[in-house]
Amino acid sequence: MGDPLPVQHADSQADRTRAERRTLVLLAIGAAAGLIAAASAIVTPASYPGAIPADAVAVVGDVVIRRDDYLRLLAGFESDSKGAIDETARRHVLDRMIDEELLVQRALDLGLARVDRRVRADLTSALITSIVGISDDREPEPGELESFYAEESGFFARPGRLHVRQVFFRVPTGADESAILERARLAREALLSGRSLESVRSEYGDAEVSPLPDTLLPAVKLREYIGPTAVRAALELETGEVGEPVRSGIGIHVLVMADRTPTVTPPLSDIEPQVRSEWQRRLGDRSLRAYLDQLREDGNVDVLIEFDD
């Protein structure tokens, strides 16, 4: 008959493995409970004046832990675990909520909300999120979205594209810039006389550091190749027009507008989700600004230095 010890050892090992997994689950539950309880305490602390509310599951100092908050956490854990959790886990969740509240209260007593920059940042971020989040639930009134789109149509316009070609001239440090500019003027005159861009480039121009793609580009992309000054000059050109030499930070450009497409403002029906999102974002910004203005009005704020307007 075989020795039973290896079987017992295997059972013991399996028990330890299950125990370790259970410990990890409980730690995860505790960590999540702590994070959610902390956010709840920061944004909407529930305190009671005297009598303990009927829906209380625990009282920590002057703060009540409500049954709804506790059950909401349990429901989330049950959903994540795809099954019911036992009484030990239920007690563990409540213990972690209590521990978290004790830590929050102690941190406030120690003044960490004022001296610890990370805590201050978390507090302000949580409060801003709660204020701005209210706007996400509000739907625009009939006609409100249409009015917003009409007023801000330029914001939602799709910029046109530019097909720009060029003859480029390098300006080395210490070089006679007037001579290079004169060469650029001669190149422009040659283009206006009907000569091909390739022949003018070959005779007058220099190799481009980053050659322009021979296609339509949005202005923001074109800027990466020729810089903002040259882009502003290009935007003034009509299709087929040859521009005056323009000096940029990288050299001198003689620009040719080969083609361009106009800026298009799509109808509201095509981009309504985008417009609605922007409307809600701006509503959130206004709500936050109004809230901050009210805090300033209610608070005792004195600015003791002067700024030049």
PDB file of C-alpha atoms in Angstrom:
ATOM      1  CA  MET A   1       0.000   0.000   0.000  1.00  0.00           C
ATOM      2  CA  GLY A   2       1.401   3.361  -1.023  1.00  0.00           C
ATOM      3  CA  ASP A   3       2.470   6.073   1.314  1.00  0.00           C
ATOM      4  CA  PRO A   4      -0.483   8.545   1.875  1.00  0.00           C
ATOM      5  CA  LEU A   5       1.802  11.493   2.726  1.00  0.00           C
ATOM      6  CA  PRO A   6       2.185  12.787  -0.846  1.00  0.00           C
ATOM      7  CA  VAL A   7      -1.636  12.947  -1.187  1.00  0.00           C
ATOM      8  CA  GLN A   8      -1.918  14.893   2.064  1.00  0.00           C
ATOM      9  CA  HIS A   9       0.853  17.205   0.888  1.00  0.00           C
ATOM     10  CA  ALA A  10      -0.987  17.807  -2.377  1.00  0.00           C
ATOM     11  CA  ASP A  11      -4.225  18.573  -0.514  1.00  0.00           C
ATOM     12  CA  SER A  12      -2.357  20.950   1.770  1.00  0.00           C
ATOM     13  CA  GLN A  13      -0.775  22.697  -1.193  1.00  0.00           C
ATOM     14  CA  ALA A  14      -4.153  23.084  -2.873  1.00  0.00           C
ATOM     15  CA  ASP A  15      -5.612  24.535   0.324  1.00  0.00           C
ATOM     16  CA  ARG A  16      -2.794  27.048   0.524  1.00  0.00           C
ATOM     17  CA  THR A  17      -3.292  28.016  -3.107  1.00  0.00           C
ATOM     18  CA  ARG A  18      -7.015  28.579  -2.535  1.00  0.00           C
ATOM     19  CA  ALA A  19      -6.251  30.607   0.573  1.00  0.00           C
ATOM     20  CA  GLU A  20      -3.761  32.781  -1.305  1.00  0.00           C
ATOM     21  CA  ARG A  21      -6.240  33.398  -4.094  1.00  0.00           C
ATOM     22  CA  ARG A  22      -8.908  34.302  -1.560  1.00  0.00           C
ATOM     23  CA  THR A  23      -6.539  36.725   0.123  1.00  0.00           C
ATOM     24  CA  LEU A  24      -5.785  38.408  -3.211  1.00  0.00           C
ATOM     25  CA  VAL A  25      -9.501  38.726  -3.953  1.00  0.00           C
ATOM     26  CA  LEU A  26     -10.159  40.283  -0.559  1.00  0.00           C
ATOM     27  CA  LEU A  27      -7.254  42.676  -0.995  1.00  0.00           C
ATOM     28  CA  ALA A  28      -8.581  43.724  -4.381  1.00  0.00           C
ATOM     29  CA  ILE A  29     -12.046  44.221  -2.919  1.00  0.00           C
ATOM     30  CA  GLY A  30     -10.580  46.279  -0.121  1.00  0.00           C
ATOM     31  CA  ALA A  31      -8.552  48.447  -2.493  1.00  0.00           C
ATOM     32  CA  ALA A  32     -11.524  49.140  -4.740  1.00  0.00           C
ATOM     33  CA  ALA A  33     -13.757  49.866  -1.778  1.00  0.00           C
ATOM     34  CA  GLY A  34     -11.173  52.283  -0.457  1.00  0.00           C
ATOM     35  CA  LEU A  35     -10.909  54.154  -3.749  1.00  0.00           C
ATOM     36  CA  ILE A  36     -14.651  54.479  -4.195  1.00  0.00           C
ATOM     37  CA  ALA A  37     -15.234  55.411  -0.572  1.00  0.00           C
ATOM     38  CA  ALA A  38     -12.499  58.033  -0.800  1.00  0.00           C
ATOM     39  CA  ALA A  39     -14.067  59.607  -3.877  1.00  0.00           C
ATOM     40  CA  SER A  40     -17.467  59.562  -2.186  1.00  0.00           C
ATOM     41  CA  ALA A  41     -16.085  61.143   0.974  1.00  0.00           C
ATOM     42  CA  ILE A  42     -14.269  63.848  -0.993  1.00  0.00           C
ATOM     43  CA  VAL A  43     -17.241  64.871  -3.094  1.00  0.00           C
ATOM     44  CA  THR A  44     -20.343  64.133  -0.999  1.00  0.00           C
ATOM     45  CA  PRO A  45     -19.563  63.354   2.647  1.00  0.00           C
ATOM     46  CA  ALA A  46     -22.597  62.037   4.519  1.00  0.00           C
ATOM     47  CA  SER A  47     -22.697  63.399   8.075  1.00  0.00           C
ATOM     48  CA  TYR A  48     -25.560  63.238  10.576  1.00  0.00           C
ATOM     49  CA  PRO A  49     -26.677  65.849  13.131  1.00  0.00           C
ATOM     50  CA  GLY A  50     -27.524  63.500  15.989  1.00  0.00           C
ATOM     51  CA  ALA A  51     -29.838  60.550  15.506  1.00  0.00           C
ATOM     52  CA  ILE A  52     -28.409  57.727  13.417  1.00  0.00           C
ATOM     53  CA  PRO A  53     -30.262  57.464  10.089  1.00  0.00           C
ATOM     54  CA  ALA A  54     -32.268  54.321   9.455  1.00  0.00           C
ATOM     55  CA  ASP A  55     -30.242  53.502   6.333  1.00  0.00           C
ATOM     56  CA  ALA A  56     -26.880  53.616   8.127  1.00  0.00           C
ATOM     57  CA  VAL A  57     -24.682  50.513   8.073  1.00  0.00           C
ATOM     58  CA  ALA A  58     -21.868  52.131  10.082  1.00  0.00           C
ATOM     59  CA  VAL A  59     -20.983  55.436  11.707  1.00  0.00           C
ATOM     60  CA  VAL A  60     -17.392  56.689  11.701  1.00  0.00           C
ATOM     61  CA  GLY A  61     -17.050  59.768  13.857  1.00  0.00           C
ATOM     62  CA  ASP A  62     -19.611  62.173  12.418  1.00  0.00           C
ATOM     63  CA  VAL A  63     -19.858  60.428   9.063  1.00  0.00           C
ATOM     64  CA  VAL A  64     -22.500  57.886   8.136  1.00  0.00           C
ATOM     65  CA  ILE A  65     -21.794  55.045   5.726  1.00  0.00           C
ATOM     66  CA  ARG A  66     -25.092  54.587   3.925  1.00  0.00           C
ATOM     67  CA  ARG A  67     -26.661  51.262   3.025  1.00  0.00           C
ATOM     68  CA  ASP A  68     -27.109  52.286  -0.620  1.00  0.00           C
ATOM     69  CA  ASP A  69     -23.391  53.026  -0.984  1.00  0.00           C
ATOM     70  CA  TYR A  70     -22.498  49.732   0.650  1.00  0.00           C
ATOM     71  CA  LEU A  71     -24.938  47.720  -1.476  1.00  0.00           C
ATOM     72  CA  ARG A  72     -23.768  49.456  -4.625  1.00  0.00           C
ATOM     73  CA  LEU A  73     -20.210  48.316  -3.924  1.00  0.00           C
ATOM     74  CA  LEU A  74     -21.344  44.782  -3.199  1.00  0.00           C
ATOM     75  CA  ALA A  75     -23.345  44.664  -6.423  1.00  0.00           C
ATOM     76  CA  GLY A  76     -20.306  45.768  -8.376  1.00  0.00           C
ATOM     77  CA  PHE A  77     -18.115  43.116  -6.777  1.00  0.00           C
ATOM     78  CA  GLU A  78     -20.703  40.418  -7.402  1.00  0.00           C
ATOM     79  CA  SER A  79     -20.874  41.479 -11.042  1.00  0.00           C
ATOM     80  CA  ASP A  80     -17.088  41.411 -11.389  1.00  0.00           C
ATOM     81  CA  SER A  81     -16.799  38.025  -9.714  1.00  0.00           C
ATOM     82  CA  LYS A  82     -19.722  36.639 -11.761  1.00  0.00           C
ATOM     83  CA  GLY A  83     -21.320  35.186  -8.658  1.00  0.00           C
ATOM     84  CA  ALA A  84     -22.407  35.855  -5.118  1.00  0.00           C
ATOM     85  CA  ILE A  85     -19.835  36.776  -2.480  1.00  0.00           C
ATOM     86  CA  ASP A  86     -19.945  35.245   0.990  1.00  0.00           C
ATOM     87  CA  GLU A  87     -20.376  36.886   4.389  1.00  0.00           C
ATOM     88  CA  THR A  88     -16.629  37.138   4.958  1.00  0.00           C
ATOM     89  CA  ALA A  89     -16.231  39.190   1.800  1.00  0.00           C
ATOM     90  CA  ARG A  90     -19.266  41.319   2.717  1.00  0.00           C
ATOM     91  CA  ARG A  91     -17.769  42.093   6.096  1.00  0.00           C
ATOM     92  CA  HIS A  92     -14.411  42.771   4.485  1.00  0.00           C
ATOM     93  CA  VAL A  93     -15.958  45.350   2.124  1.00  0.00           C
ATOM     94  CA  LEU A  94     -17.564  47.192   5.027  1.00  0.00           C
ATOM     95  CA  ASP A  95     -14.346  47.042   7.054  1.00  0.00           C
ATOM     96  CA  ARG A  96     -12.410  48.584   4.198  1.00  0.00           C
ATOM     97  CA  MET A  97     -15.001  51.367   3.822  1.00  0.00           C
ATOM     98  CA  ILE A  98     -14.631  52.083   7.552  1.00  0.00           C
ATOM     99  CA  ASP A  99     -10.833  51.977   7.338  1.00  0.00           C
ATOM    100  CA  GLU A 100     -10.888  54.352   4.422  1.00  0.00           C
ATOM    101  CA  GLU A 101     -13.136  56.816   6.232  1.00  0.00           C
ATOM    102  CA  LEU A 102     -10.874  56.703   9.280  1.00  0.00           C
ATOM    103  CA  LEU A 103      -7.860  57.416   7.081  1.00  0.00           C
ATOM    104  CA  VAL A 104      -9.634  60.268   5.288  1.00  0.00           C
ATOM    105  CA  GLN A 105     -10.678  61.867   8.568  1.00  0.00           C
ATOM    106  CA  ARG A 106      -7.185  61.498  10.005  1.00  0.00           C
ATOM    107  CA  ALA A 107      -5.615  62.951   6.855  1.00  0.00           C
ATOM    108  CA  LEU A 108      -7.918  65.961   7.125  1.00  0.00           C
ATOM    109  CA  ASP A 109      -7.098  66.341  10.829  1.00  0.00           C
ATOM    110  CA  LEU A 110      -3.391  66.356   9.948  1.00  0.00           C
ATOM    111  CA  GLY A 111      -3.964  69.015   7.314  1.00  0.00           C
ATOM    112  CA  LEU A 112      -2.791  66.889   4.389  1.00  0.00           C
ATOM    113  CA  ALA A 113      -5.421  68.500   2.174  1.00  0.00           C
ATOM    114  CA  ARG A 114      -3.504  71.753   2.562  1.00  0.00           C
ATOM    115  CA  VAL A 115       0.140  70.683   2.643  1.00  0.00           C
ATOM    116  CA  ASP A 116       0.286  67.631   0.372  1.00  0.00           C
ATOM    117  CA  ARG A 117       0.205  68.716  -3.282  1.00  0.00           C
ATOM    118  CA  ARG A 118      -0.988  65.334  -4.516  1.00  0.00           C
ATOM    119  CA  VAL A 119      -3.884  65.276  -2.051  1.00  0.00           C
ATOM    120  CA  ARG A 120      -4.824  68.836  -3.014  1.00  0.00           C
ATOM    121  CA  ALA A 121      -4.730  67.886  -6.690  1.00  0.00           C
ATOM    122  CA  ASP A 122      -6.924  64.831  -6.073  1.00  0.00           C
ATOM    123  CA  LEU A 123      -9.429  66.890  -4.096  1.00  0.00           C
ATOM    124  CA  THR A 124      -9.735  69.631  -6.682  1.00  0.00           C
ATOM    125  CA  SER A 125      -9.875  67.102  -9.526  1.00  0.00           C
ATOM    126  CA  ALA A 126     -12.669  65.129  -7.835  1.00  0.00           C
ATOM    127  CA  LEU A 127     -14.704  68.273  -7.165  1.00  0.00           C
ATOM    128  CA  ILE A 128     -14.226  69.616 -10.698  1.00  0.00           C
ATOM    129  CA  THR A 129     -15.273  66.243 -12.117  1.00  0.00           C
ATOM    130  CA  SER A 130     -18.430  66.236  -9.999  1.00  0.00           C
ATOM    131  CA  ILE A 131     -19.373  69.778 -11.088  1.00  0.00           C
ATOM    132  CA  VAL A 132     -18.635  69.316 -14.777  1.00  0.00           C
ATOM    133  CA  GLY A 133     -20.209  65.834 -14.760  1.00  0.00           C
ATOM    134  CA  ILE A 134     -23.630  67.313 -14.047  1.00  0.00           C
ATOM    135  CA  SER A 135     -23.564  68.898 -17.509  1.00  0.00           C
ATOM    136  CA  ASP A 136     -23.062  65.505 -19.160  1.00  0.00           C
ATOM    137  CA  ASP A 137     -26.535  64.447 -18.021  1.00  0.00           C
ATOM    138  CA  ARG A 138     -28.290  67.524 -19.349  1.00  0.00           C
ATOM    139  CA  GLU A 139     -29.790  67.360 -22.824  1.00  0.00           C
ATOM    140  CA  PRO A 140     -30.146  70.547 -24.895  1.00  0.00           C
ATOM    141  CA  GLU A 141     -33.589  72.091 -25.084  1.00  0.00           C
ATOM    142  CA  PRO A 142     -35.401  72.062 -28.465  1.00  0.00           C
ATOM    143  CA  GLY A 143     -33.614  74.473 -30.768  1.00  0.00           C
ATOM    144  CA  GLU A 144     -30.705  74.995 -28.359  1.00  0.00           C
ATOM    145  CA  LEU A 145     -28.317  72.768 -30.284  1.00  0.00           C
ATOM    146  CA  GLU A 146     -29.299  74.398 -33.569  1.00  0.00           C
ATOM    147  CA  SER A 147     -28.659  77.877 -32.157  1.00  0.00           C
ATOM    148  CA  PHE A 148     -25.305  76.804 -30.764  1.00  0.00           C
ATOM    149  CA  TYR A 149     -24.274  75.341 -34.117  1.00  0.00           C
ATOM    150  CA  ALA A 150     -25.357  78.463 -36.001  1.00  0.00           C
ATOM    151  CA  GLU A 151     -23.316  80.677 -33.664  1.00  0.00           C
ATOM    152  CA  GLU A 152     -20.246  78.420 -33.731  1.00  0.00           C
ATOM    153  CA  SER A 153     -20.372  77.135 -37.307  1.00  0.00           C
ATOM    154  CA  GLY A 154     -16.813  78.335 -37.918  1.00  0.00           C
ATOM    155  CA  PHE A 155     -15.582  76.073 -35.116  1.00  0.00           C
ATOM    156  CA  PHE A 156     -17.011  73.003 -36.870  1.00  0.00           C
ATOM    157  CA  ALA A 157     -15.898  73.999 -40.383  1.00  0.00           C
ATOM    158  CA  ARG A 158     -13.590  71.615 -42.193  1.00  0.00           C
ATOM    159  CA  PRO A 159     -10.630  73.644 -43.479  1.00  0.00           C
ATOM    160  CA  GLY A 160      -9.853  73.488 -47.168  1.00  0.00           C
ATOM    161  CA  ARG A 161      -6.695  71.874 -48.527  1.00  0.00           C
ATOM    162  CA  LEU A 162      -3.859  73.388 -50.495  1.00  0.00           C
ATOM    163  CA  HIS A 163      -1.761  71.873 -53.279  1.00  0.00           C
ATOM    164  CA  VAL A 164       1.312  74.083 -53.180  1.00  0.00           C
ATOM    165  CA  ARG A 165       4.433  73.688 -55.277  1.00  0.00           C
ATOM    166  CA  GLN A 166       7.541  75.797 -54.824  1.00  0.00           C
ATOM    167  CA  VAL A 167      10.963  76.872 -55.946  1.00  0.00           C
ATOM    168  CA  PHE A 168      13.089  76.982 -52.806  1.00  0.00           C
ATOM    169  CA  PHE A 169      16.205  79.054 -52.092  1.00  0.00           C
ATOM    170  CA  ARG A 170      18.549  78.414 -49.178  1.00  0.00           C
ATOM    171  CA  VAL A 171      19.927  81.405 -47.294  1.00  0.00           C
ATOM    172  CA  PRO A 172      23.250  80.319 -45.718  1.00  0.00           C
ATOM    173  CA  THR A 173      24.505  82.212 -42.698  1.00  0.00           C
ATOM    174  CA  GLY A 174      26.460  85.268 -43.802  1.00  0.00           C
ATOM    175  CA  ALA A 175      25.322  84.990 -47.426  1.00  0.00           C
ATOM    176  CA  ASP A 176      24.284  88.008 -49.532  1.00  0.00           C
ATOM    177  CA  GLU A 177      20.512  87.687 -49.082  1.00  0.00           C
ATOM    178  CA  SER A 178      19.764  90.399 -51.634  1.00  0.00           C
ATOM    179  CA  ALA A 179      21.442  88.348 -54.361  1.00  0.00           C
ATOM    180  CA  ILE A 180      19.414  85.274 -53.399  1.00  0.00           C
ATOM    181  CA  LEU A 181      16.217  87.338 -53.361  1.00  0.00           C
ATOM    182  CA  GLU A 182      17.014  88.639 -56.857  1.00  0.00           C
ATOM    183  CA  ARG A 183      17.458  85.055 -58.048  1.00  0.00           C
ATOM    184  CA  ALA A 184      14.043  84.237 -56.581  1.00  0.00           C
ATOM    185  CA  ARG A 185      12.475  87.151 -58.465  1.00  0.00           C
ATOM    186  CA  LEU A 186      13.986  85.895 -61.717  1.00  0.00           C
ATOM    187  CA  ALA A 187      12.566  82.438 -60.995  1.00  0.00           C
ATOM    188  CA  ARG A 188       9.092  83.937 -60.482  1.00  0.00           C
ATOM    189  CA  GLU A 189       9.320  85.848 -63.769  1.00  0.00           C
ATOM    190  CA  ALA A 190      10.310  82.650 -65.546  1.00  0.00           C
ATOM    191  CA  LEU A 191       7.289  80.840 -64.107  1.00  0.00           C
ATOM    192  CA  LEU A 192       4.994  83.690 -65.143  1.00  0.00           C
ATOM    193  CA  SER A 193       6.390  83.500 -68.661  1.00  0.00           C
ATOM    194  CA  GLY A 194       5.176  79.913 -68.901  1.00  0.00           C
ATOM    195  CA  ARG A 195       8.271  77.903 -68.160  1.00  0.00           C
ATOM    196  CA  SER A 196       7.771  74.631 -66.328  1.00  0.00           C
ATOM    197  CA  LEU A 197       8.348  74.453 -62.605  1.00  0.00           C
ATOM    198  CA  GLU A 198      10.910  71.688 -63.068  1.00  0.00           C
ATOM    199  CA  SER A 199      13.076  73.724 -65.436  1.00  0.00           C
ATOM    200  CA  VAL A 200      12.895  76.810 -63.199  1.00  0.00           C
ATOM    201  CA  ARG A 201      13.838  74.747 -60.166  1.00  0.00           C
ATOM    202  CA  SER A 202      16.785  73.272 -62.040  1.00  0.00           C
ATOM    203  CA  GLU A 203      18.093  76.668 -63.198  1.00  0.00           C
ATOM    204  CA  TYR A 204      17.417  78.868 -60.179  1.00  0.00           C
ATOM    205  CA  GLY A 205      16.417  76.885 -57.100  1.00  0.00           C
ATOM    206  CA  ASP A 206      18.076  74.819 -54.414  1.00  0.00           C
ATOM    207  CA  ALA A 207      17.255  71.349 -53.153  1.00  0.00           C
ATOM    208  CA  GLU A 208      14.504  71.340 -50.530  1.00  0.00           C
ATOM    209  CA  VAL A 209      15.367  70.053 -47.068  1.00  0.00           C
ATOM    210  CA  SER A 210      11.937  68.384 -46.807  1.00  0.00           C
ATOM    211  CA  PRO A 211      10.398  68.226 -50.282  1.00  0.00           C
ATOM    212  CA  LEU A 212       6.741  69.220 -50.421  1.00  0.00           C
ATOM    213  CA  PRO A 213       4.370  66.316 -51.174  1.00  0.00           C
ATOM    214  CA  ASP A 214       2.860  66.851 -54.603  1.00  0.00           C
ATOM    215  CA  THR A 215      -0.717  66.681 -53.349  1.00  0.00           C
ATOM    216  CA  LEU A 216      -3.442  68.521 -51.457  1.00  0.00           C
ATOM    217  CA  LEU A 217      -2.565  69.144 -47.805  1.00  0.00           C
ATOM    218  CA  PRO A 218      -4.348  70.830 -44.895  1.00  0.00           C
ATOM    219  CA  ALA A 219      -2.704  74.095 -43.865  1.00  0.00           C
ATOM    220  CA  VAL A 220      -1.528  72.634 -40.556  1.00  0.00           C
ATOM    221  CA  LYS A 221       0.342  69.897 -42.420  1.00  0.00           C
ATOM    222  CA  LEU A 222       1.745  72.280 -45.012  1.00  0.00           C
ATOM    223  CA  ARG A 223       3.141  74.366 -42.154  1.00  0.00           C
ATOM    224  CA  GLU A 224       5.421  71.483 -41.162  1.00  0.00           C
ATOM    225  CA  TYR A 225       7.182  71.774 -44.532  1.00  0.00           C
ATOM    226  CA  ILE A 226       7.403  75.513 -45.223  1.00  0.00           C
ATOM    227  CA  GLY A 227       6.671  77.204 -41.884  1.00  0.00           C
ATOM    228  CA  PRO A 228       3.885  79.550 -40.761  1.00  0.00           C
ATOM    229  CA  THR A 229       5.023  82.639 -42.691  1.00  0.00           C
ATOM    230  CA  ALA A 230       5.030  80.845 -46.039  1.00  0.00           C
ATOM    231  CA  VAL A 231       1.690  79.191 -45.250  1.00  0.00           C
ATOM    232  CA  ARG A 232       0.089  82.591 -44.617  1.00  0.00           C
ATOM    233  CA  ALA A 233       1.389  83.730 -47.990  1.00  0.00           C
ATOM    234  CA  ALA A 234       0.066  80.576 -49.661  1.00  0.00           C
ATOM    235  CA  LEU A 235      -3.403  81.116 -48.208  1.00  0.00           C
ATOM    236  CA  GLU A 236      -3.574  84.415 -50.129  1.00  0.00           C
ATOM    237  CA  LEU A 237      -3.020  82.733 -53.493  1.00  0.00           C
ATOM    238  CA  GLU A 238      -5.700  81.639 -55.934  1.00  0.00           C
ATOM    239  CA  THR A 239      -5.430  78.463 -58.007  1.00  0.00           C
ATOM    240  CA  GLY A 240      -2.760  78.886 -60.695  1.00  0.00           C
ATOM    241  CA  GLU A 241      -1.265  81.999 -59.093  1.00  0.00           C
ATOM    242  CA  VAL A 242       2.486  82.441 -58.534  1.00  0.00           C
ATOM    243  CA  GLY A 243       3.318  84.299 -55.364  1.00  0.00           C
ATOM    244  CA  GLU A 244       5.975  86.913 -54.674  1.00  0.00           C
ATOM    245  CA  PRO A 245       9.143  85.572 -53.015  1.00  0.00           C
ATOM    246  CA  VAL A 246       8.530  85.141 -49.308  1.00  0.00           C
ATOM    247  CA  ARG A 247      11.198  84.863 -46.627  1.00  0.00           C
ATOM    248  CA  SER A 248      10.688  82.278 -43.910  1.00  0.00           C
ATOM    249  CA  GLY A 249      12.858  80.937 -41.154  1.00  0.00           C
ATOM    250  CA  ILE A 250      14.228  78.230 -43.436  1.00  0.00           C
ATOM    251  CA  GLY A 251      14.820  80.178 -46.653  1.00  0.00           C
ATOM    252  CA  ILE A 252      13.052  81.990 -49.494  1.00  0.00           C
ATOM    253  CA  HIS A 253      10.049  80.466 -51.258  1.00  0.00           C
ATOM    254  CA  VAL A 254       8.419  81.156 -54.594  1.00  0.00           C
ATOM    255  CA  LEU A 255       5.064  79.451 -54.196  1.00  0.00           C
ATOM    256  CA  VAL A 256       2.716  78.190 -56.891  1.00  0.00           C
ATOM    257  CA  MET A 257      -0.875  77.338 -55.987  1.00  0.00           C
ATOM    258  CA  ALA A 258      -1.535  74.247 -58.101  1.00  0.00           C
ATOM    259  CA  ASP A 259      -4.970  73.569 -56.596  1.00  0.00           C
ATOM    260  CA  ARG A 260      -7.026  74.244 -53.494  1.00  0.00           C
ATOM    261  CA  THR A 261     -10.323  73.109 -52.017  1.00  0.00           C
ATOM    262  CA  PRO A 262     -12.614  75.460 -50.100  1.00  0.00           C
ATOM    263  CA  THR A 263     -13.444  75.318 -46.420  1.00  0.00           C
ATOM    264  CA  VAL A 264     -16.653  73.322 -45.930  1.00  0.00           C
ATOM    265  CA  THR A 265     -19.169  73.651 -43.104  1.00  0.00           C
ATOM    266  CA  PRO A 266     -21.066  70.333 -42.899  1.00  0.00           C
ATOM    267  CA  PRO A 267     -24.770  70.344 -42.039  1.00  0.00           C
ATOM    268  CA  LEU A 268     -25.689  69.760 -38.409  1.00  0.00           C
ATOM    269  CA  SER A 269     -27.286  66.416 -39.244  1.00  0.00           C
ATOM    270  CA  ASP A 270     -23.902  65.066 -40.399  1.00  0.00           C
ATOM    271  CA  ILE A 271     -21.994  65.949 -37.228  1.00  0.00           C
ATOM    272  CA  GLU A 272     -24.669  66.177 -34.526  1.00  0.00           C
ATOM    273  CA  PRO A 273     -22.813  63.904 -32.027  1.00  0.00           C
ATOM    274  CA  GLN A 274     -19.712  66.100 -32.331  1.00  0.00           C
ATOM    275  CA  VAL A 275     -21.756  69.286 -31.892  1.00  0.00           C
ATOM    276  CA  ARG A 276     -23.622  67.839 -28.902  1.00  0.00           C
ATOM    277  CA  SER A 277     -20.349  66.803 -27.260  1.00  0.00           C
ATOM    278  CA  GLU A 278     -18.882  70.287 -27.707  1.00  0.00           C
ATOM    279  CA  TRP A 279     -22.087  71.888 -26.405  1.00  0.00           C
ATOM    280  CA  GLN A 280     -21.915  69.772 -23.253  1.00  0.00           C
ATOM    281  CA  ARG A 281     -18.200  70.468 -22.806  1.00  0.00           C
ATOM    282  CA  ARG A 282     -18.761  74.207 -22.936  1.00  0.00           C
ATOM    283  CA  LEU A 283     -21.756  73.901 -20.622  1.00  0.00           C
ATOM    284  CA  GLY A 284     -19.486  72.115 -18.161  1.00  0.00           C
ATOM    285  CA  ASP A 285     -16.900  74.897 -18.472  1.00  0.00           C
ATOM    286  CA  ARG A 286     -19.549  77.533 -17.777  1.00  0.00           C
ATOM    287  CA  SER A 287     -20.899  75.570 -14.817  1.00  0.00           C
ATOM    288  CA  LEU A 288     -17.423  75.296 -13.325  1.00  0.00           C
ATOM    289  CA  ARG A 289     -16.731  79.003 -13.873  1.00  0.00           C
ATOM    290  CA  ALA A 290     -20.041  79.941 -12.233  1.00  0.00           C
ATOM    291  CA  TYR A 291     -19.283  77.644  -9.296  1.00  0.00           C
ATOM    292  CA  LEU A 292     -15.831  79.155  -8.824  1.00  0.00           C
ATOM    293  CA  ASP A 293     -17.229  82.691  -9.069  1.00  0.00           C
ATOM    294  CA  GLN A 294     -19.781  81.839  -6.399  1.00  0.00           C
ATOM    295  CA  LEU A 295     -17.057  80.415  -4.152  1.00  0.00           C
ATOM    296  CA  ARG A 296     -15.113  83.653  -4.543  1.00  0.00           C
ATOM    297  CA  GLU A 297     -18.178  85.704  -3.755  1.00  0.00           C
ATOM    298  CA  ASP A 298     -19.017  83.657  -0.663  1.00  0.00           C
ATOM    299  CA  GLY A 299     -15.421  83.338   0.496  1.00  0.00           C
ATOM    300  CA  ASN A 300     -13.061  85.857   1.968  1.00  0.00           C
ATOM    301  CA  VAL A 301     -10.567  86.410  -0.849  1.00  0.00           C
ATOM    302  CA  ASP A 302      -8.115  89.321  -0.850  1.00  0.00           C
ATOM    303  CA  VAL A 303      -5.554  89.700  -3.649  1.00  0.00           C
ATOM    304  CA  LEU A 304      -2.592  91.551  -2.153  1.00  0.00           C
ATOM    305  CA  ILE A 305      -0.511  92.192  -5.266  1.00  0.00           C
ATOM    306  CA  GLU A 306      -1.249  94.242  -8.371  1.00  0.00           C
ATOM    307  CA  PHE A 307      -0.935  93.178 -12.005  1.00  0.00           C
ATOM    308  CA  ASP A 308      -0.452  95.323 -15.062  1.00  0.00           C
ATOM    309  CA  ASP A 309      -3.406  95.075 -17.424  1.00  0.00           C
TER     310      ASP A 309
END
